[in-house]
Coordinates of C-alpha atoms and ligand atoms in Angstrom, one line a residue:
M1 CA 16.6 1.8 -2.9
N2 CA 19.9 2.1 -4.6
R3 CA 20.0 1.1 -8.2
D4 CA 21.7 1.8 -11.5
V5 CA 20.5 5.2 -12.6
N6 CA 19.8 4.2 -16.2
R7 CA 18.5 0.7 -15.6
D8 CA 15.5 -0.1 -17.7
I9 CA 15.3 3.3 -19.4
N10 CA 15.2 2.5 -23.1
K11 CA 16.9 5.3 -25.0
R12 CA 15.6 5.4 -28.6
E13 CA 17.1 6.8 -31.8
N14 CA 15.1 10.0 -31.7
D15 CA 16.3 11.0 -28.2
L16 CA 13.2 9.7 -26.6
H17 CA 13.2 7.5 -23.6
T18 CA 10.7 4.8 -22.9
V19 CA 9.9 3.5 -19.5
S20 CA 7.6 0.6 -19.1
V21 CA 5.2 0.3 -16.1
D22 CA 5.1 -3.4 -15.6
L23 CA 1.7 -4.5 -14.5
G24 CA 1.1 -7.8 -16.4
D25 CA -1.5 -7.4 -19.1
R26 CA -2.1 -3.9 -18.0
S27 CA 1.5 -2.8 -18.6
Y28 CA 2.1 0.4 -20.4
D29 CA 4.8 2.7 -21.7
V30 CA 5.7 6.2 -20.5
I31 CA 7.5 8.0 -23.4
V32 CA 9.7 10.9 -22.3
G33 CA 11.6 13.5 -24.3
R34 CA 11.4 16.6 -26.5
G35 CA 8.9 15.8 -29.3
A36 CA 7.5 12.7 -27.4
L37 CA 4.1 13.7 -28.8
S38 CA 5.2 12.2 -32.1
A39 CA 5.0 8.8 -30.4
L40 CA 1.3 9.3 -29.3
S41 CA 0.1 6.7 -31.8
E42 CA 2.1 4.0 -30.0
V43 CA 0.0 4.4 -26.9
V44 CA -3.5 4.9 -28.4
P45 CA -5.3 1.5 -28.0
D46 CA -7.0 -0.3 -30.8
A47 CA -10.7 0.0 -31.9
V48 CA -11.1 3.6 -30.8
Q49 CA -13.8 5.5 -32.6
R50 CA -14.3 8.6 -30.3
I51 CA -11.8 10.6 -28.3
V52 CA -12.6 13.1 -25.7
V53 CA -9.6 15.3 -24.9
V54 CA -9.9 16.7 -21.3
S55 CA -7.7 19.8 -20.7
Q56 CA -7.7 23.3 -19.4
E57 CA -7.4 26.7 -20.9
G58 CA -3.8 28.0 -21.0
I59 CA -2.1 24.7 -22.0
P60 CA -0.9 25.5 -25.5
I61 CA 0.3 21.9 -26.2
A62 CA -3.4 20.7 -25.9
D63 CA -4.1 22.2 -29.4
R64 CA -1.2 20.3 -30.8
V65 CA -2.4 17.1 -29.2
E66 CA -5.8 17.5 -30.9
E67 CA -4.2 18.2 -34.3
H68 CA -1.9 15.3 -33.9
L69 CA -4.7 12.9 -32.9
A70 CA -6.7 14.1 -36.0
S71 CA -3.8 13.3 -38.3
L72 CA -3.6 9.7 -36.9
G73 CA -7.0 8.3 -37.4
Q74 CA -10.6 8.5 -38.5
W75 CA -12.0 8.9 -35.0
S76 CA -14.1 11.8 -33.9
I77 CA -12.4 14.2 -31.5
R78 CA -14.1 16.4 -28.9
R79 CA -12.5 18.7 -26.4
V80 CA -13.6 19.7 -23.0
N81 CA -11.8 22.1 -20.7
I82 CA -12.1 21.9 -16.9
G83 CA -11.4 24.7 -14.4
R84 CA -7.9 25.4 -13.2
S85 CA -8.3 25.5 -9.4
E86 CA -8.0 22.7 -6.8
T87 CA -11.6 23.3 -6.0
D88 CA -12.5 22.2 -9.6
K89 CA -11.0 18.8 -8.7
S90 CA -14.4 17.9 -7.5
L91 CA -17.3 15.4 -8.0
S92 CA -19.3 18.2 -9.8
T93 CA -16.6 18.3 -12.4
I94 CA -16.8 14.5 -12.7
E95 CA -20.5 14.8 -13.3
T96 CA -20.0 17.6 -16.0
L97 CA -17.4 15.4 -17.8
C98 CA -19.7 12.3 -17.6
E99 CA -22.5 14.3 -19.1
F100 CA -20.2 15.5 -21.9
F101 CA -19.2 11.8 -22.5
A102 CA -22.9 10.9 -22.6
A103 CA -23.6 13.7 -25.1
V104 CA -20.7 12.6 -27.4
G105 CA -21.8 8.9 -27.1
L106 CA -18.5 7.8 -25.7
T107 CA -18.4 4.0 -25.3
R108 CA -16.2 1.8 -23.2
N109 CA -14.1 1.0 -26.3
D110 CA -13.4 4.7 -26.8
L111 CA -10.8 6.9 -25.3
V112 CA -10.3 9.8 -22.9
V113 CA -7.1 11.7 -23.3
G114 CA -6.1 13.9 -20.3
V115 CA -3.8 16.7 -21.4
G116 CA -2.5 18.6 -18.4
G117 CA -0.8 18.6 -15.0
G118 CA -1.8 16.4 -12.1
L119 CA -5.1 18.2 -11.7
V120 CA -6.2 17.2 -15.2
T121 CA -4.9 13.7 -15.2
D122 CA -6.4 13.0 -11.7
V123 CA -9.8 14.2 -12.9
A124 CA -9.7 12.8 -16.4
G125 CA -8.5 9.5 -15.1
F126 CA -11.2 9.3 -12.5
A127 CA -13.9 10.2 -15.0
A128 CA -12.5 7.5 -17.3
A129 CA -12.5 5.0 -14.4
V130 CA -16.1 5.5 -13.6
W131 CA -17.5 6.1 -17.1
H132 CA -19.1 2.8 -18.1
R133 CA -17.2 1.2 -15.2
G134 CA -13.9 1.8 -16.9
T135 CA -12.9 3.4 -20.2
R136 CA -9.5 3.7 -21.5
V137 CA -7.4 6.8 -20.8
V138 CA -4.1 8.1 -22.1
H139 CA -2.3 10.9 -20.3
V140 CA -0.2 13.7 -21.9
A141 CA 1.5 15.2 -18.9
T142 CA 2.2 18.9 -19.3
T143 CA 3.8 19.8 -16.0
L144 CA 7.0 18.7 -14.5
L145 CA 5.0 17.3 -11.5
G146 CA 2.7 15.5 -13.7
M147 CA 5.5 13.9 -15.7
V148 CA 7.5 12.6 -12.7
D149 CA 4.6 11.6 -10.6
A150 CA 0.9 12.4 -11.0
A151 CA 0.3 10.9 -14.5
I152 CA 2.1 7.7 -13.6
G153 CA 0.8 4.8 -11.5
G154 CA -3.0 5.0 -11.9
K155 CA -4.1 6.9 -8.8
T156 CA -7.0 9.0 -9.8
G157 CA -9.5 11.1 -7.9
V158 CA -11.0 14.3 -6.6
N159 CA -11.1 16.3 -3.4
L160 CA -13.9 17.0 -1.0
P161 CA -14.1 20.1 1.2
Q162 CA -12.9 17.8 4.0
G163 CA -9.7 16.8 2.4
K164 CA -7.6 16.1 -0.7
N165 CA -8.1 13.1 -2.9
L166 CA -10.7 11.5 -0.6
V167 CA -12.7 10.1 -3.5
G168 CA -10.9 8.1 -6.2
A169 CA -10.0 4.9 -7.9
F170 CA -7.0 3.1 -9.1
W171 CA -7.2 3.2 -12.9
Q172 CA -4.1 2.6 -15.0
P173 CA -3.7 4.6 -18.3
S174 CA -3.0 2.8 -21.6
G175 CA 0.1 5.0 -21.9
V176 CA 1.7 8.3 -20.9
I177 CA 3.4 11.0 -23.0
C178 CA 5.9 13.3 -21.4
D179 CA 6.8 15.8 -24.1
L180 CA 9.3 18.3 -22.7
D181 CA 8.2 20.9 -25.3
A182 CA 5.1 21.4 -23.0
L183 CA 7.4 22.7 -20.2
D184 CA 8.5 25.7 -22.3
T185 CA 5.2 27.5 -21.4
L186 CA 5.1 26.4 -17.8
S187 CA 5.7 29.0 -15.1
E188 CA 8.7 29.0 -12.9
R189 CA 6.4 28.3 -9.8
E190 CA 5.1 25.2 -11.5
L191 CA 8.6 24.0 -12.4
R192 CA 9.6 24.5 -8.8
C193 CA 6.5 22.4 -7.7
G194 CA 7.8 19.5 -9.9
R195 CA 11.3 19.9 -8.2
G196 CA 9.4 19.4 -4.8
E197 CA 8.3 15.9 -5.9
I198 CA 11.7 15.1 -7.4
S199 CA 13.3 16.0 -4.1
K200 CA 11.1 13.3 -2.5
Y201 CA 12.6 10.7 -4.9
H202 CA 16.0 12.0 -3.9
F203 CA 15.4 10.9 -0.3
L204 CA 13.7 7.7 -1.5
T205 CA 16.7 6.6 -3.6
G206 CA 19.7 8.6 -2.4
D207 CA 20.3 9.6 -6.1
D208 CA 21.4 13.1 -6.9
L209 CA 18.7 13.6 -9.5
A210 CA 19.4 17.3 -9.9
A211 CA 22.7 16.4 -11.5
L212 CA 21.0 14.7 -14.5
D213 CA 20.0 16.3 -17.8
L214 CA 16.3 17.1 -17.6
P215 CA 15.0 14.3 -20.0
V216 CA 17.1 11.7 -18.2
R217 CA 16.0 13.1 -14.8
I218 CA 12.4 12.8 -15.7
A219 CA 12.8 9.3 -17.2
R220 CA 14.7 8.3 -14.0
C221 CA 11.9 9.6 -11.8
V222 CA 9.3 7.8 -13.9
R223 CA 11.4 4.6 -13.6
I224 CA 11.5 5.0 -9.8
K225 CA 7.8 5.5 -9.6
A226 CA 7.1 2.7 -12.1
D227 CA 9.2 0.2 -10.1
I228 CA 7.3 1.1 -6.9
V229 CA 3.9 0.9 -8.6
S230 CA 4.8 -2.5 -10.2
G231 CA 5.7 -3.8 -6.8
D232 CA 2.6 -2.5 -5.0
E233 CA 0.0 -1.1 -7.3
R234 CA -2.7 -0.6 -4.6
E235 CA -0.5 0.7 -1.9
G236 CA -0.4 -2.2 0.5
G237 CA 3.1 -1.3 1.5
L238 CA 6.0 -0.1 -0.6
R239 CA 3.9 2.5 -2.5
A240 CA 3.0 4.3 0.7
L241 CA 6.7 5.5 0.7
L242 CA 5.7 7.8 -2.1
N243 CA 3.8 9.7 0.4
Y244 CA 7.0 11.0 2.1
G245 CA 6.3 14.6 3.1
H246 CA 2.6 14.3 2.1
T247 CA 0.9 13.9 5.4
L248 CA 1.5 17.5 6.5
A249 CA 1.5 18.7 2.8
H250 CA -2.1 17.6 2.3
A251 CA -3.2 19.3 5.5
I252 CA -1.3 22.5 4.5
E253 CA -3.0 22.5 1.1
T254 CA -6.5 22.0 2.7
V255 CA -6.1 24.3 5.7
G256 CA -4.3 27.0 3.7
G257 CA -7.0 27.0 1.0
H258 CA -4.5 25.8 -1.6
S259 CA -2.3 29.0 -1.3
L260 CA 0.7 26.7 -1.5
A261 CA 0.7 24.5 -4.5
H262 CA 1.1 20.7 -4.0
G263 CA 4.8 20.5 -4.8
E264 CA 5.6 23.5 -2.5
A265 CA 3.5 21.9 0.3
V266 CA 5.5 18.6 -0.1
A267 CA 8.8 20.5 0.3
V268 CA 7.6 21.8 3.6
G269 CA 6.1 18.4 4.6
L270 CA 9.6 16.8 3.9
A271 CA 11.2 19.2 6.4
F272 CA 8.5 18.6 9.0
A273 CA 8.9 14.8 8.5
A274 CA 12.6 15.2 9.2
D275 CA 11.9 17.2 12.4
L276 CA 9.4 14.6 13.6
A277 CA 11.9 11.7 12.9
H278 CA 14.4 13.6 14.9
E279 CA 12.0 14.1 17.7
M280 CA 11.3 10.3 17.7
G281 CA 15.1 9.6 17.9
R282 CA 15.1 8.0 14.4
I283 CA 17.6 10.4 12.8
D284 CA 20.3 12.8 14.1
G285 CA 20.5 16.6 13.7
S286 CA 22.9 16.4 10.8
R287 CA 20.3 14.4 8.8
V288 CA 17.6 17.0 9.6
D289 CA 20.0 19.6 8.2
Y290 CA 20.6 17.5 5.1
H291 CA 16.9 17.5 4.4
R292 CA 16.8 21.3 4.4
H293 CA 19.9 21.5 2.4
V294 CA 18.6 19.1 -0.3
V295 CA 15.1 20.7 -0.5
E296 CA 16.3 24.3 -0.3
D297 CA 19.8 24.4 -2.0
V298 CA 19.6 21.5 -4.4
Y299 CA 16.0 21.6 -5.6
G300 CA 15.3 25.3 -4.8
L301 CA 12.2 25.1 -2.6
E302 CA 11.1 26.7 0.7
T303 CA 11.0 24.5 3.8
R304 CA 9.4 27.0 6.1
P305 CA 5.7 26.7 6.6
P306 CA 3.6 29.7 5.5
A307 CA 2.5 32.1 8.2
G308 CA -0.9 32.0 9.7
L309 CA -1.6 28.2 9.5
D310 CA -3.7 27.1 12.5
R311 CA -2.1 24.2 14.3
N312 CA -5.4 22.7 15.6
E313 CA -6.9 22.7 12.1
L314 CA -3.7 21.0 10.6
M315 CA -3.9 18.4 13.4
A316 CA -7.6 17.7 12.7
T317 CA -7.0 17.5 9.0
M318 CA -4.1 15.1 9.4
A319 CA -6.3 12.9 11.6
R320 CA -8.9 12.8 8.8
D321 CA -6.4 11.9 6.2
K322 CA -7.3 8.7 4.5
K323 CA -3.8 7.2 5.5
A324 CA -4.6 7.7 9.2
L325 CA -5.5 4.0 9.7
R326 CA -4.5 3.8 13.3
G327 CA -3.4 7.1 15.0
L328 CA -1.3 9.4 12.8
T329 CA 0.7 7.8 10.1
F330 CA 3.9 9.4 8.6
V331 CA 6.6 8.1 6.3
L332 CA 9.7 8.8 8.2
D333 CA 13.4 8.6 7.7
S334 CA 15.7 6.3 9.7
S335 CA 19.2 4.7 9.4
N336 CA 17.5 2.0 7.4
G337 CA 15.9 4.5 5.0
L338 CA 12.3 5.5 4.7
E339 CA 9.6 3.6 6.6
V340 CA 5.8 4.0 7.0
V341 CA 5.2 4.5 10.7
E342 CA 1.7 4.1 12.0
G343 CA 0.1 5.0 15.3
I344 CA 2.3 8.0 16.1
D345 CA 1.4 9.6 19.4
V346 CA -0.7 12.7 18.5
S347 CA 0.8 14.8 21.3
L348 CA 4.2 14.2 19.9
V349 CA 3.2 15.3 16.4
E350 CA 1.5 18.4 18.0
K351 CA 4.5 19.3 19.9
T352 CA 6.8 19.0 16.9
L353 CA 4.3 21.0 14.8
S354 CA 4.1 23.8 17.4
T355 CA 7.9 24.3 17.2
F356 CA 7.9 23.8 13.3
L357 CA 5.2 26.5 12.8
V358 CA 7.1 29.2 14.8
T359 CA 10.5 28.7 13.3
Ligands
NAD401 N1 -2.3 10.8 -9.0 C1 -1.1 11.0 -8.4 O1 -0.4 10.0 -8.2 C2 -0.7 12.4 -8.0 C3 0.6 12.6 -7.5 C4 1.1 13.9 -7.3 C5 0.1 14.9 -7.3 N2 -1.2 14.7 -7.7 C6 -2.1 15.8 -7.9 O2 -1.7 16.7 -9.0 C7 -2.2 18.0 -8.7 C8 -1.2 19.0 -8.9 O3 -0.7 18.8 -10.2 P1 0.3 20.0 -11.0 O4 1.3 20.3 -9.9 O5 0.7 19.3 -12.3 O6 -0.6 21.2 -11.1 P2 -1.8 21.5 -12.0 O7 -2.3 20.4 -12.8 O8 -2.9 22.2 -11.1 O9 -1.2 22.6 -13.0 C9 -0.7 23.8 -12.5 C10 -1.1 25.0 -13.5 O10 -0.2 24.9 -14.6 C11 -1.1 25.0 -15.8 N3 -0.4 24.2 -16.8 C12 -0.4 22.9 -17.0 N4 0.5 22.6 -18.0 C13 0.8 23.8 -18.6 C14 1.7 24.0 -19.6 N5 2.3 23.1 -20.4 N6 1.9 25.3 -19.9 C15 1.3 26.3 -19.2 N7 0.5 26.1 -18.1 C16 0.3 24.8 -17.9 C17 -2.4 24.5 -15.4 O11 -3.4 24.9 -16.2 C18 -2.6 25.0 -14.0 O12 -3.0 26.3 -14.0 C19 -2.8 18.0 -7.4 O13 -4.2 17.9 -7.4 C20 -2.2 16.7 -6.7 O14 -3.1 16.2 -5.7 C21 -1.6 13.5 -8.1

């Protein structure tokens, strides 16, 4: 996936970057930069009378989003905060939100605005997708991971105790704001999580994204994801490559009770995917070392799995993963780049995992 780093990233006068997600009449803009909130009016659709802002406690920019929305129009604005744990990414939270929408009288012509990281935008997006069979949603991404990945592309959903993101819908937003001012209050751990997903794009494209200034780096990641989503909105093929590192990552999150955050789990999953590709003769040892170097030294994440993970539970969870269509499915590296590989022999994965868990 080699390409010109700045292709199709529109740099505007006020240092904002606009990236368009091209989906025909459902195309939308992602506006990236310090102060991008000032462009919120550009992505609020017409005819809105009521707005529900879905956010969490502890996201300071949510107050500014509310104030800014109030200055833009005559609509009514209500705010609802959801919980901060992955266990709050649940069907019961969707029910609570829908009851709130009912109390507010939200119609299909109104608007949900998700202000938060991937947890908020996944939940707010899914609630919008099912409310009146589809109500418009705008995302204001407030974590690095949300900006480069979760808020873009229309995958929404919630977890079940049996696994991550098992219930969901494809529901594209009307627009996405990535205001870097939000990152000023984000913890170092959450920034690291964002770098986990950025390292995934590094393997997808071969680009040294860490070398770019932060606004350009984020816009570039959005461009990569937007191109993939435009080419394969519903994950019939190409989009599945975005799951690089995610097969084991989702299992680690579920089995480990979310002690590792998503981006941290993806970093470990990338290292495991390299080991598995090596075990299958797809890449050589130097490419495995390169994976560890990129994830650890360039993007600053841990590639070792946390202690105490049960191999059998990980295997059982991976087998339940929704991507396990036939046998185990992984995105794996090769001399031709990343590929989705289905029907991988379970005993081979188990053997590689045994070694991986003790190193
Ligand atoms: N839909 C997709 O395509 C997609 C892609 C990747 C990840 N995801 C999902 O995204 C979720 C992870 O998202 P995340 O990494 O953004 O974590 P998160 O949304 O859980 O946020 C992490 C923490 O940071 C806090 N926070 C958010 N913004 C803040 C800010 N500006 N200042 C201070 N604190 C702030 C949150 O309240 C939370 O406590 C997972 O549920 C994952 O499954 C979805």
